[in-house]
Amino acid sequence: MAYILGIDTGGTYTDSVIICTRDQRVLSKSKAFTTRENLATGIANSIDLLDGIGKIPVDMVCLSTTLATNAIVEDQGGKVGLLLIGKDPGLQLPVEIQCVLEGRLDIKGREIVPFGEMRARRTIRGLRGLADAVAVSGYASVRNPRHELKVKQIVKEELKVPVVCAHELSGNLGFEERTATAVFNARLIPVIRQLIQAVKTVLRSRQIEAPLMTVKGDGSLMGEEFALARPVETILSGPAASVIGGAFLSKEKDALILDMGGTTTDIAVLRDGRVKLNDDGAVIGGFKTRVRAAEILTFGIGGDSYIRTDGEKRLLIGPKRAMPLCVAAGFYPWLVDELMEASRSVTGDLSGQQIPECFMIRQDRQDKSLSAAEARILEVLRDGPHSLLYMVSRTRDKDARTVEEMEEKGVLARIAVTPTDILHVTGAFRKWNTKASHLGVMLLGRRAGRTCEELTADVLKIMKKNLMSACRTSSADHETERPVVAIGNPVGAWMPNVCHELGRNLIIPEHSEVANAVGAAVGQVMYDAEVLIRFDRQNDWYIVHSPWDRTVKDTLDEAKEYVRPLLENFVREILESAGASDSQIIINEEEVCTTNIEECQSELVEVRMKATGIGSPGWT
């Protein structure tokens, strides 16, 4: 019997669970706010709320997170130096410096321009102090990794910074996609390192000595060192963990898994107990990559979706998020008084802004280059968040555009009416300051020309419509036979009416509010790799393109005999480095042929040998 501590660090909450592997049940669960300015605080708060955490011998810690995805969207991360070999793909990637080194391979992996080692070494020395990590990408490197591996060796010798090769992250063709994958991987290294260090600091302080695993975007697990080397694999880690957790808690094999969080609602189709993987690669920051991830559709609907009106008094919900008024007032009670003061305003309007809105400083995104107006606003907010009306009365600056610009820069965070506030008004969910929600909805209704009751009813109607549309979009042919497994804190309030209208069975499993952390705790270690054997008619031999080299063999049988043990060992070593203590590896072969019309016979073009490995984490 073993005990697993599962942790999910999301944009709003950090969830924790303890799972007993013998009977596969949740022993304890907790939820705390994510503290982005100091991740260790939120993680510690979440772990400390677990019943019996000091007495249960934890054998494994498994982590899922949305921080990597959020970092890309919010343009955060380390400084990257990009070293291209032989060709520039022409992408406008987020790098500090970019250089093209001498050397070129053709699409078959043959060297057509020799690698210029001396010039490369001088160029790489010039990167000292300019990059936190280096990404290396060469044209056709998946057909022959020799040039990339040589550059990696030089970087290690000259710079002493993390370095990753594009062919190590993907064995698929697509120079642009591999390059983007390598850049984002390098960029995320400090982000994931900070998270893992925060987790380990908290674990050590609580005498928890256990291996640490991290969820990948395809739902499988990887070990600490593997995660630090390949942080791009954690893209979509949180949504993937939610799907695994939803399937585990519901015991359903065929279902629509819907995870409603603070910012988004993520939906995936579960068939035969599996979620389809996007083998073409996830899109990150507008760039297509080769990151393999679960096929999950994301919609800008969540408990923290920002509710506002447009110039024609129409209600808009999301996709931007805001801190709910009820939550903020729970921590800062004076906001209720300021909202009361706003309600006494005769006009109910301030330079086109909704009066119920408040703002606070984001401690994790300080900007030192501030204008005089911005500095005055920050000074007002030093003691905590305040309403827009209060801020204007103290700064005497009636142009609210400055506040919006500071929000866009990430210096300020918005506090406003959200679906969570609507639930506090209706009574469907009440945990925080209900009075703040009532005041906010009343003020927003004033701007929208509605009573509090009318605005509440309209929001409920729009939310139901949006969630129904999301479910229909995510289901093939609008099928209704698969049940909806709904997970996340707010689903009990929103999904019963939605599923009733759709005619679908709704399942909200026990512990659904911490399903992401459960999914992190119950994952497996998986990895696959492919070797391509191509027939060279000109030389009458077989070329082997593998992740470790390019070689030629006289016969197909000789090529297969060469590949099989090396491919199996390659995948086994990757699984072991990812944290698997035991693994099963299956090698499949696929022959690709063409038809010779003149001779009326089939001719071999290539053989693809793919090894799929599945291993269990060390606790099993």
Coordinates of C-alpha atoms in Angstrom, one line a residue:
M1 CA 0.0 0.0 0.0
A2 CA 1.2 3.5 -0.8
Y3 CA 0.0 7.1 -0.3
I4 CA 0.2 9.7 -3.0
L5 CA 0.1 13.4 -2.5
G6 CA -1.4 15.1 -5.6
I7 CA -1.0 18.9 -6.0
D8 CA -2.5 21.0 -8.8
T9 CA -1.2 24.6 -9.0
G10 CA -3.7 26.6 -11.1
G11 CA -4.0 30.3 -11.9
T12 CA -6.6 30.8 -9.1
Y13 CA -6.4 27.8 -6.7
T14 CA -3.9 25.3 -5.5
D15 CA -5.6 22.0 -4.8
S16 CA -4.1 19.0 -2.8
V17 CA -5.3 15.5 -2.2
I18 CA -4.0 12.3 -0.5
I19 CA -4.9 9.1 -2.3
C20 CA -4.5 5.6 -0.9
T21 CA -3.4 3.2 -3.7
R22 CA -4.7 0.0 -2.1
D23 CA -8.4 1.0 -2.3
Q24 CA -7.9 3.9 -4.7
R25 CA -9.8 6.4 -2.7
V26 CA -9.3 10.0 -1.6
L27 CA -8.4 10.2 2.0
S28 CA -8.1 14.0 2.3
K29 CA -8.5 17.1 0.1
S30 CA -8.0 20.8 0.4
K31 CA -8.1 24.0 -1.7
A32 CA -6.2 27.3 -1.2
F33 CA -5.6 30.4 -3.2
T34 CA -2.5 30.3 -5.5
T35 CA -0.1 33.0 -4.5
R36 CA 1.7 33.8 -7.7
E37 CA 4.0 36.3 -6.1
N38 CA 5.3 33.5 -3.9
L39 CA 4.2 30.0 -5.0
A40 CA 5.4 28.3 -1.9
T41 CA 2.9 30.2 0.3
G42 CA -0.1 28.9 -1.6
I43 CA 1.3 25.4 -1.9
A44 CA 2.0 25.3 1.9
N45 CA -1.4 26.6 2.7
S46 CA -3.0 23.9 0.6
I47 CA -0.9 21.0 2.0
D48 CA -1.4 22.2 5.6
L49 CA -5.2 22.0 5.2
L50 CA -5.0 18.3 4.5
D51 CA -6.2 16.1 7.4
G52 CA -3.5 13.9 8.7
I53 CA -0.8 15.2 6.5
G54 CA 1.7 15.0 9.3
K55 CA 1.0 11.4 10.1
I56 CA 0.6 9.8 6.7
P57 CA 3.8 8.5 5.1
V58 CA 3.7 10.0 1.6
D59 CA 5.4 7.7 -0.9
M60 CA 5.1 9.9 -4.0
V61 CA 4.2 13.6 -4.8
C62 CA 2.6 14.3 -8.2
L63 CA 2.2 17.8 -9.6
S64 CA 0.0 19.3 -12.3
T65 CA -0.1 23.0 -13.2
T66 CA -1.3 25.6 -15.6
L67 CA 1.6 27.9 -14.9
A68 CA 3.5 27.0 -18.1
T69 CA 0.5 27.8 -20.2
N70 CA -0.2 31.0 -18.4
A71 CA 3.5 32.1 -18.7
I72 CA 3.3 31.8 -22.5
V73 CA 0.0 33.6 -22.7
E74 CA 1.3 36.4 -20.4
D75 CA 4.7 36.6 -22.1
Q76 CA 6.7 35.5 -19.1
G77 CA 9.7 33.3 -18.9
G78 CA 13.5 33.3 -19.2
K79 CA 15.7 34.9 -21.8
V80 CA 16.4 32.6 -24.7
G81 CA 19.3 32.4 -27.1
L82 CA 18.3 30.6 -30.3
L83 CA 21.0 28.8 -32.3
L84 CA 19.8 27.8 -35.8
I85 CA 21.9 25.5 -38.0
G86 CA 21.9 26.0 -41.8
K87 CA 18.6 27.8 -42.1
D88 CA 16.4 30.5 -40.5
P89 CA 12.7 29.4 -40.5
G90 CA 11.7 33.1 -40.4
L91 CA 9.6 33.0 -37.2
Q92 CA 9.2 36.0 -34.9
L93 CA 9.8 34.0 -31.8
P94 CA 10.3 35.5 -28.2
V95 CA 14.1 35.2 -28.1
E96 CA 16.7 37.7 -26.8
I97 CA 19.3 36.8 -29.5
Q98 CA 19.2 34.5 -32.6
C99 CA 22.1 33.3 -34.7
V100 CA 22.5 31.0 -37.7
L101 CA 25.5 28.6 -37.6
E102 CA 27.3 27.1 -40.5
G103 CA 26.3 23.6 -41.6
R104 CA 23.5 22.1 -43.5
L105 CA 21.7 18.7 -44.0
D106 CA 19.4 17.7 -46.8
I107 CA 16.0 16.1 -46.1
K108 CA 17.6 12.7 -46.1
G109 CA 20.1 13.7 -43.3
R110 CA 23.1 13.9 -45.6
E111 CA 25.6 16.6 -44.8
I112 CA 25.7 19.0 -47.8
V113 CA 27.5 21.9 -45.9
P114 CA 30.0 20.9 -43.2
F115 CA 29.5 22.1 -39.7
G116 CA 31.7 25.1 -38.8
E117 CA 32.8 24.3 -35.3
M118 CA 35.3 27.1 -34.8
R119 CA 32.9 29.8 -36.0
A120 CA 30.1 28.2 -33.9
R121 CA 32.2 28.3 -30.8
R122 CA 33.0 32.0 -31.2
T123 CA 29.3 32.8 -31.8
I124 CA 28.3 30.8 -28.7
R125 CA 30.9 32.5 -26.5
G126 CA 29.2 35.8 -27.6
L127 CA 26.0 34.6 -25.9
R128 CA 27.5 34.8 -22.4
G129 CA 25.3 36.8 -20.0
L130 CA 22.6 37.3 -22.7
A131 CA 20.6 34.1 -22.3
D132 CA 19.2 32.1 -19.3
A133 CA 18.9 29.0 -21.6
V134 CA 19.7 28.1 -25.2
A135 CA 17.6 26.4 -27.9
V136 CA 19.3 24.6 -30.8
S137 CA 17.4 23.8 -34.0
G138 CA 18.8 22.5 -37.2
Y139 CA 17.1 21.8 -40.5
A140 CA 16.4 18.0 -41.0
S141 CA 17.8 17.2 -37.5
V142 CA 15.3 14.4 -37.1
R143 CA 16.9 12.7 -40.0
N144 CA 20.4 13.2 -38.5
P145 CA 20.9 14.8 -35.1
R146 CA 24.7 15.1 -35.4
H147 CA 24.9 18.8 -35.9
E148 CA 22.5 19.7 -33.1
L149 CA 24.3 17.4 -30.7
K150 CA 27.6 19.0 -31.5
V151 CA 26.2 22.5 -30.8
K152 CA 24.7 21.3 -27.5
Q153 CA 28.1 20.0 -26.5
I154 CA 29.8 23.3 -27.2
V155 CA 27.1 25.3 -25.3
K156 CA 27.6 23.1 -22.3
E157 CA 31.4 23.7 -22.5
E158 CA 31.2 27.5 -23.1
L159 CA 28.1 28.8 -21.4
K160 CA 27.1 26.5 -18.5
V161 CA 23.4 27.2 -19.0
P162 CA 20.5 24.8 -19.8
V163 CA 20.4 23.8 -23.5
V164 CA 17.9 21.7 -25.5
C165 CA 17.9 20.4 -29.0
A166 CA 14.8 20.4 -31.1
H167 CA 15.2 16.8 -32.2
E168 CA 15.1 15.8 -28.5
L169 CA 11.6 17.2 -28.1
S170 CA 10.1 15.8 -31.3
G171 CA 11.0 13.2 -33.9
N172 CA 8.5 14.6 -36.5
L173 CA 9.3 16.7 -39.5
G174 CA 8.5 20.4 -39.4
F175 CA 11.4 22.7 -38.9
E176 CA 9.3 25.7 -37.9
E177 CA 7.3 23.6 -35.4
R178 CA 10.4 22.0 -33.8
T179 CA 12.1 25.4 -33.6
A180 CA 9.1 27.0 -31.8
T181 CA 8.9 23.9 -29.4
A182 CA 12.6 24.3 -28.5
V183 CA 12.3 28.0 -27.9
F184 CA 9.3 27.7 -25.6
N185 CA 11.0 24.8 -23.8
A186 CA 14.0 27.0 -23.1
R187 CA 11.8 29.9 -22.1
L188 CA 9.9 27.9 -19.6
I189 CA 12.9 26.4 -17.7
P190 CA 13.0 29.1 -15.0
V191 CA 9.2 29.0 -14.6
I192 CA 9.0 25.3 -13.9
R193 CA 12.2 25.4 -11.9
Q194 CA 10.7 28.0 -9.6
L195 CA 7.5 25.9 -9.2
I196 CA 9.4 22.7 -8.5
Q197 CA 11.8 24.4 -6.0
A198 CA 8.7 25.9 -4.3
V199 CA 7.1 22.5 -3.9
K200 CA 10.3 20.9 -2.7
T201 CA 10.9 23.7 -0.2
V202 CA 7.4 23.1 1.3
L203 CA 7.8 19.3 1.3
R204 CA 11.2 19.5 3.1
S205 CA 9.9 21.9 5.7
R206 CA 7.1 19.3 6.5
Q207 CA 9.5 16.3 6.5
I208 CA 8.0 14.8 3.4
E209 CA 10.8 12.9 1.7
A210 CA 9.3 11.5 -1.5
P211 CA 10.0 11.5 -5.3
L212 CA 8.3 14.3 -7.2
M213 CA 6.5 13.6 -10.5
T214 CA 4.9 16.2 -12.9
V215 CA 2.0 15.8 -15.3
K216 CA 2.7 16.2 -19.0
G217 CA 0.2 17.7 -21.5
D218 CA -0.8 14.2 -22.6
G219 CA -1.8 13.2 -19.1
S220 CA 1.3 11.0 -18.4
L221 CA 3.9 11.6 -15.7
M222 CA 7.5 12.6 -15.7
G223 CA 10.2 12.8 -13.0
E224 CA 11.7 16.0 -11.6
E225 CA 14.9 16.0 -13.7
F226 CA 12.9 15.2 -16.9
A227 CA 10.5 18.1 -16.1
L228 CA 13.3 20.5 -15.6
A229 CA 14.9 19.6 -18.9
R230 CA 11.6 19.5 -20.8
P231 CA 9.2 22.0 -19.2
V232 CA 7.4 22.6 -22.5
E233 CA 5.9 19.1 -21.9
T234 CA 3.8 20.7 -19.0
I235 CA 1.8 22.8 -21.5
L236 CA -1.8 21.9 -20.9
S237 CA -0.7 19.8 -17.9
G238 CA -3.7 21.1 -15.8
P239 CA -6.4 20.3 -18.3
A240 CA -4.9 16.9 -19.0
A241 CA -4.9 16.1 -15.2
S242 CA -8.5 17.2 -15.0
V243 CA -9.5 14.7 -17.6
I244 CA -7.6 11.9 -15.9
G245 CA -9.1 12.9 -12.6
G246 CA -12.6 13.1 -13.9
A247 CA -12.3 9.6 -15.5
F248 CA -10.8 8.2 -12.3
L249 CA -13.5 9.6 -10.0
S250 CA -16.5 8.8 -12.2
K251 CA -15.3 5.4 -13.4
E252 CA -16.8 6.3 -16.8
K253 CA -15.2 5.0 -20.0
D254 CA -17.2 7.0 -22.5
A255 CA -18.1 10.5 -21.5
L256 CA -17.7 14.2 -22.0
I257 CA -15.3 15.5 -19.3
L258 CA -16.1 19.1 -18.5
D259 CA -13.8 21.0 -16.1
M260 CA -15.1 24.5 -15.1
G261 CA -12.4 26.6 -13.4
G262 CA -12.0 30.2 -12.6
T263 CA -11.0 31.4 -16.1
T264 CA -11.9 28.7 -18.6
T265 CA -14.0 25.7 -19.1
D266 CA -12.1 22.8 -20.7
I267 CA -13.9 19.9 -22.4
A268 CA -12.5 16.6 -23.7
V269 CA -14.2 13.5 -25.1
L270 CA -13.4 10.2 -23.3
R271 CA -13.7 7.1 -25.5
D272 CA -12.9 3.6 -24.2
G273 CA -11.3 5.2 -21.2
R274 CA -8.9 7.2 -23.3
V275 CA -8.7 10.8 -24.5
K276 CA -7.5 11.5 -28.1
L277 CA -4.1 13.0 -28.3
N278 CA -3.3 15.9 -30.7
D279 CA -0.3 14.3 -32.5
D280 CA 0.0 17.4 -34.8
G281 CA 1.1 19.4 -31.8
A282 CA -0.4 22.0 -29.5
V283 CA -0.6 25.7 -30.5
I284 CA 1.3 27.8 -27.9
G285 CA 1.3 31.6 -27.9
G286 CA 0.0 31.5 -31.5
F287 CA 2.8 29.2 -32.7
K288 CA 2.2 25.7 -33.8
T289 CA 4.6 23.3 -31.9
R290 CA 5.3 19.6 -31.7
V291 CA 4.2 19.3 -28.1
R292 CA 2.0 16.2 -27.8
A293 CA -1.1 17.0 -25.7
A294 CA -4.6 15.8 -25.0
E295 CA -7.1 17.0 -27.5
I296 CA -9.0 19.5 -25.2
L297 CA -11.2 22.4 -26.3
T298 CA -11.0 25.5 -24.1
F299 CA -13.8 28.1 -23.7
G300 CA -13.5 31.4 -22.0
I301 CA -16.3 30.6 -19.5
G302 CA -15.5 30.4 -15.8
G303 CA -16.5 31.3 -12.3
D304 CA -14.2 34.4 -12.5
S305 CA -15.3 35.5 -15.9
Y306 CA -15.5 39.3 -16.1
I307 CA -19.1 40.6 -16.5
R308 CA -19.6 44.1 -18.0
T309 CA -21.7 46.0 -20.4
D310 CA -20.9 47.5 -23.8
G311 CA -21.9 50.9 -25.2
E312 CA -25.4 49.6 -26.0
K313 CA -25.9 48.2 -22.5
R314 CA -25.6 44.6 -23.6
L315 CA -24.1 42.2 -21.1
L316 CA -20.7 40.6 -21.9
I317 CA -19.2 37.7 -20.0
G318 CA -15.5 36.8 -20.4
P319 CA -13.1 35.7 -21.7
K320 CA -11.1 38.1 -19.5
R321 CA -11.1 37.2 -15.8
A322 CA -11.5 39.3 -12.7
M323 CA -11.3 38.6 -9.0
P324 CA -14.9 38.2 -7.8
L325 CA -16.1 41.1 -5.6
C326 CA -17.3 38.7 -2.9
V327 CA -13.8 37.1 -2.7
A328 CA -11.9 40.4 -2.6
A329 CA -14.3 41.8 0.1
G330 CA -13.7 38.7 2.1
F331 CA -10.1 39.7 2.5
Y332 CA -10.5 43.4 2.3
P333 CA -13.9 44.3 4.1
W334 CA -13.5 48.0 3.4
L335 CA -14.5 47.4 -0.2
V336 CA -18.1 47.0 0.9
D337 CA -18.1 50.5 2.3
E338 CA -16.6 51.9 -0.9
L339 CA -19.2 50.1 -3.0
M340 CA -21.9 51.6 -0.7
E341 CA -20.4 55.0 -1.4
A342 CA -20.5 54.3 -5.1
S343 CA -24.2 53.3 -4.8
R344 CA -24.9 56.8 -3.5
S345 CA -23.5 58.3 -6.7
V346 CA -26.2 60.3 -8.5
T347 CA -24.9 59.6 -12.0
G348 CA -23.7 56.0 -11.5
D349 CA -21.1 56.7 -14.1
L350 CA -17.4 57.6 -14.2
S351 CA -15.7 58.3 -17.5
G352 CA -17.4 55.3 -19.1
Q353 CA -16.3 52.9 -16.4
Q354 CA -18.5 50.6 -14.2
I355 CA -18.4 52.0 -10.7
P356 CA -18.6 48.6 -8.9
E357 CA -15.1 47.8 -10.2
C358 CA -12.1 47.8 -8.0
F359 CA -8.3 47.3 -8.6
M360 CA -5.3 46.0 -6.7
I361 CA -1.6 45.8 -7.3
R362 CA -0.3 42.5 -8.8
Q363 CA 2.8 41.8 -6.6
D364 CA 4.1 39.3 -9.2
R365 CA 4.2 41.8 -12.1
Q366 CA 5.7 45.1 -11.0
D367 CA 6.7 47.6 -13.7
K368 CA 9.3 50.1 -12.7
S369 CA 8.9 52.4 -15.7
L370 CA 5.8 54.3 -14.5
S371 CA 4.4 57.6 -15.5
A372 CA 3.5 60.2 -12.9
A373 CA -0.2 59.3 -13.1
E374 CA 0.6 55.6 -12.7
A375 CA 2.8 56.3 -9.7
R376 CA -0.1 58.2 -8.0
I377 CA -2.4 55.3 -8.6
L378 CA 0.1 52.8 -7.1
E379 CA 0.5 55.0 -4.1
V380 CA -3.2 54.9 -3.4
L381 CA -3.2 51.1 -3.7
R382 CA -0.2 50.5 -1.5
D383 CA -2.5 49.6 1.5
G384 CA -4.7 47.3 -0.5
P385 CA -7.4 47.3 -3.2
H386 CA -9.8 50.1 -3.7
S387 CA -12.8 51.0 -5.8
L388 CA -12.4 53.0 -8.9
L389 CA -14.4 55.8 -7.4
Y390 CA -12.1 55.9 -4.4
M391 CA -9.0 55.9 -6.6
V392 CA -10.2 58.9 -8.6
S393 CA -11.2 60.8 -5.5
R394 CA -7.7 60.4 -4.2
T395 CA -5.7 61.0 -7.4
R396 CA -8.1 63.6 -8.8
D397 CA -7.4 61.9 -12.2
K398 CA -10.8 61.4 -13.8
D399 CA -9.4 59.6 -16.9
A400 CA -9.8 55.9 -16.1
R401 CA -7.8 54.9 -19.2
T402 CA -4.6 55.0 -17.1
V403 CA -5.9 52.3 -14.9
E404 CA -6.8 50.1 -17.9
E405 CA -3.3 50.6 -19.4
M406 CA -1.8 49.5 -16.0
E407 CA -4.0 46.4 -16.1
E408 CA -2.9 45.6 -19.6
K409 CA 0.7 45.8 -18.5
G410 CA 0.0 43.4 -15.7
V411 CA 0.7 45.9 -13.0
L412 CA -2.9 46.0 -11.7
A413 CA -5.6 43.2 -11.3
R414 CA -9.3 43.9 -11.8
I415 CA -11.9 43.1 -9.2
A416 CA -15.4 43.0 -10.6
V417 CA -18.8 41.3 -10.9
T418 CA -18.4 37.6 -11.9
P419 CA -20.5 34.5 -12.2
T420 CA -19.4 33.7 -8.7
D421 CA -21.0 36.9 -7.5
I422 CA -24.2 36.0 -9.3
L423 CA -24.3 32.7 -7.4
H424 CA -23.9 34.6 -4.1
V425 CA -26.8 36.7 -5.1
T426 CA -29.1 33.8 -6.0
G427 CA -27.9 31.8 -3.0
A428 CA -26.8 28.8 -5.1
F429 CA -23.3 29.2 -3.7
R430 CA -22.3 31.3 -0.7
K431 CA -18.8 31.2 0.8
W432 CA -17.6 34.8 0.7
N433 CA -18.9 38.3 1.2
T434 CA -22.5 38.2 -0.1
K435 CA -23.1 41.9 0.5
A436 CA -20.3 42.9 -1.9
S437 CA -21.9 40.7 -4.6
H438 CA -25.3 42.3 -4.1
L439 CA -23.9 45.8 -4.3
G440 CA -21.8 45.0 -7.3
V441 CA -24.8 43.5 -9.2
M442 CA -27.0 46.4 -8.2
L443 CA -24.5 48.9 -9.6
L444 CA -23.8 46.9 -12.8
G445 CA -27.6 46.7 -13.3
R446 CA -27.8 50.4 -13.0
R447 CA -25.4 50.9 -15.8
A448 CA -27.2 48.2 -17.9
G449 CA -30.6 49.7 -17.3
R450 CA -31.8 46.6 -15.4
T451 CA -32.9 45.9 -11.9
C452 CA -30.7 43.5 -9.8
E453 CA -33.2 40.7 -10.4
E454 CA -33.2 41.3 -14.2
L455 CA -29.5 41.4 -14.5
T456 CA -29.1 38.2 -12.5
A457 CA -31.6 36.4 -14.7
D458 CA -29.9 37.7 -17.8
V459 CA -26.5 36.4 -16.6
L460 CA -27.9 33.0 -15.8
K461 CA -29.5 32.8 -19.2
I462 CA -26.2 33.8 -21.0
M463 CA -24.1 31.4 -18.9
K464 CA -26.5 28.5 -19.7
K465 CA -26.5 29.3 -23.4
N466 CA -22.6 29.6 -23.5
L467 CA -22.1 26.3 -21.6
M468 CA -24.7 24.5 -23.8
S469 CA -22.9 25.8 -26.9
A470 CA -19.5 24.6 -25.5
C471 CA -20.9 21.1 -24.9
R472 CA -22.4 20.9 -28.4
T473 CA -19.2 22.1 -30.0
S474 CA -17.2 19.5 -28.2
S475 CA -19.4 16.5 -29.1
A476 CA -19.3 14.8 -32.4
D477 CA -22.6 15.1 -34.3
H478 CA -24.2 16.6 -31.2
E479 CA -24.3 13.1 -29.6
T480 CA -26.3 12.9 -26.4
E481 CA -25.7 9.3 -25.3
R482 CA -22.4 10.1 -23.5
P483 CA -22.9 11.5 -20.0
V484 CA -21.3 14.7 -19.0
V485 CA -18.8 14.3 -16.2
A486 CA -18.6 17.8 -14.7
I487 CA -15.7 18.7 -12.4
G488 CA -14.6 21.9 -10.8
N489 CA -15.9 24.1 -8.0
P490 CA -18.9 25.8 -9.7
V491 CA -20.3 22.9 -11.8
G492 CA -23.0 22.0 -9.2
A493 CA -24.6 25.4 -9.7
W494 CA -24.3 25.7 -13.5
M495 CA -24.5 22.2 -15.1
P496 CA -27.8 20.7 -13.9
N497 CA -29.9 23.1 -16.0
V498 CA -27.4 22.9 -18.9
C499 CA -27.6 19.1 -19.1
H500 CA -31.4 19.1 -18.6
E501 CA -31.7 21.4 -21.7
L502 CA -29.3 19.2 -23.6
G503 CA -31.0 16.0 -22.6
R504 CA -27.8 14.5 -21.3
N505 CA -27.1 12.6 -18.1
L506 CA -25.0 14.6 -15.7
I507 CA -22.4 13.1 -13.3
I508 CA -20.7 15.2 -10.7
P509 CA -18.5 12.7 -8.9
E510 CA -17.4 13.0 -5.3
H511 CA -14.3 15.1 -4.9
S512 CA -15.0 16.8 -8.3
E513 CA -13.7 20.1 -7.0
V514 CA -10.2 18.7 -6.7
A515 CA -10.2 16.5 -9.7
N516 CA -7.1 18.1 -11.2
A517 CA -5.0 17.1 -8.1
V518 CA -6.6 13.6 -8.2
G519 CA -5.6 13.3 -11.9
A520 CA -2.0 14.2 -11.0
A521 CA -1.9 11.5 -8.4
V522 CA -3.1 8.6 -10.5
G523 CA -1.2 9.1 -13.8
Q524 CA 1.3 6.7 -15.4
V525 CA 4.6 7.3 -17.1
M526 CA 4.5 7.0 -20.9
Y527 CA 6.8 7.7 -23.8
D528 CA 7.1 6.7 -27.4
A529 CA 9.8 7.1 -30.1
E530 CA 10.0 6.3 -33.8
V531 CA 12.7 5.2 -36.2
L532 CA 12.4 5.5 -39.9
I533 CA 14.1 3.0 -42.3
R534 CA 14.1 4.3 -45.9
F535 CA 15.2 2.5 -49.0
D536 CA 17.8 4.4 -51.1
R537 CA 17.4 3.1 -54.6
Q538 CA 20.4 5.0 -55.9
N539 CA 22.8 3.2 -53.6
D540 CA 20.7 0.0 -53.1
W541 CA 20.9 0.3 -49.3
Y542 CA 18.7 1.2 -46.3
I543 CA 19.1 4.4 -44.4
V544 CA 18.2 4.4 -40.7
H545 CA 17.0 7.7 -39.2
S546 CA 16.9 7.5 -35.4
P547 CA 16.9 9.9 -32.5
W548 CA 20.5 9.0 -31.8
D549 CA 22.1 8.8 -35.2
R550 CA 21.9 8.3 -39.0
T551 CA 23.4 5.1 -40.4
V552 CA 23.0 2.8 -43.4
K553 CA 22.6 -1.0 -43.6
D554 CA 22.8 -3.4 -46.6
T555 CA 19.5 -5.2 -46.1
L556 CA 16.1 -4.4 -44.5
D557 CA 16.5 -7.3 -42.1
E558 CA 19.9 -6.0 -41.0
A559 CA 18.4 -2.6 -40.5
K560 CA 15.5 -3.9 -38.3
E561 CA 17.9 -6.1 -36.2
Y562 CA 20.0 -3.0 -35.6
V563 CA 17.1 -0.8 -34.7
R564 CA 15.0 -3.1 -32.4
P565 CA 17.3 -3.5 -29.3
L566 CA 18.6 0.1 -29.6
L567 CA 15.0 1.5 -29.9
E568 CA 13.8 -0.5 -26.9
N569 CA 16.8 0.5 -24.8
F570 CA 16.3 4.2 -25.9
V571 CA 12.7 4.3 -24.7
R572 CA 13.4 2.3 -21.6
E573 CA 16.1 4.8 -20.6
I574 CA 13.8 7.7 -21.2
L575 CA 11.1 6.0 -19.1
E576 CA 13.6 5.5 -16.3
S577 CA 14.8 9.1 -16.5
A578 CA 11.1 10.2 -16.3
G579 CA 10.6 8.3 -13.1
A580 CA 9.3 4.8 -14.1
S581 CA 10.5 1.9 -12.0
D582 CA 9.0 -0.7 -14.2
S583 CA 8.0 -0.5 -17.8
Q584 CA 6.5 -2.4 -20.7
I585 CA 7.6 -1.6 -24.2
I586 CA 5.8 -2.6 -27.4
I587 CA 7.4 -2.1 -30.9
N588 CA 5.2 -1.9 -33.9
E589 CA 6.2 -1.9 -37.5
E590 CA 4.4 -0.2 -40.4
E591 CA 5.5 -0.6 -44.0
V592 CA 4.7 2.2 -46.5
C593 CA 4.7 1.1 -50.1
T594 CA 4.0 2.6 -53.5
T595 CA 2.8 0.9 -56.7
N596 CA 5.0 0.6 -59.7
I597 CA 2.5 0.9 -62.5
E598 CA 4.9 -0.2 -65.3
E599 CA 5.9 -3.5 -63.4
C600 CA 2.5 -3.8 -61.7
Q601 CA 4.0 -4.5 -58.3
S602 CA 4.3 -2.9 -54.9
E603 CA 7.6 -1.3 -53.9
L604 CA 8.7 -0.5 -50.4
V605 CA 9.2 3.2 -49.6
E606 CA 9.9 3.1 -45.9
V607 CA 9.4 1.2 -42.7
R608 CA 8.3 3.0 -39.5
M609 CA 9.3 1.3 -36.2
K610 CA 7.5 2.8 -33.3
A611 CA 8.2 1.9 -29.7
T612 CA 5.5 2.7 -27.1
G613 CA 6.5 2.4 -23.4
I614 CA 4.3 2.5 -20.4
G615 CA 5.7 2.5 -16.9
S616 CA 4.4 2.8 -13.4
P617 CA 5.7 5.5 -11.0
G618 CA 8.1 4.3 -8.4
W619 CA 5.5 3.8 -5.6
T620 CA 4.0 0.8 -7.4

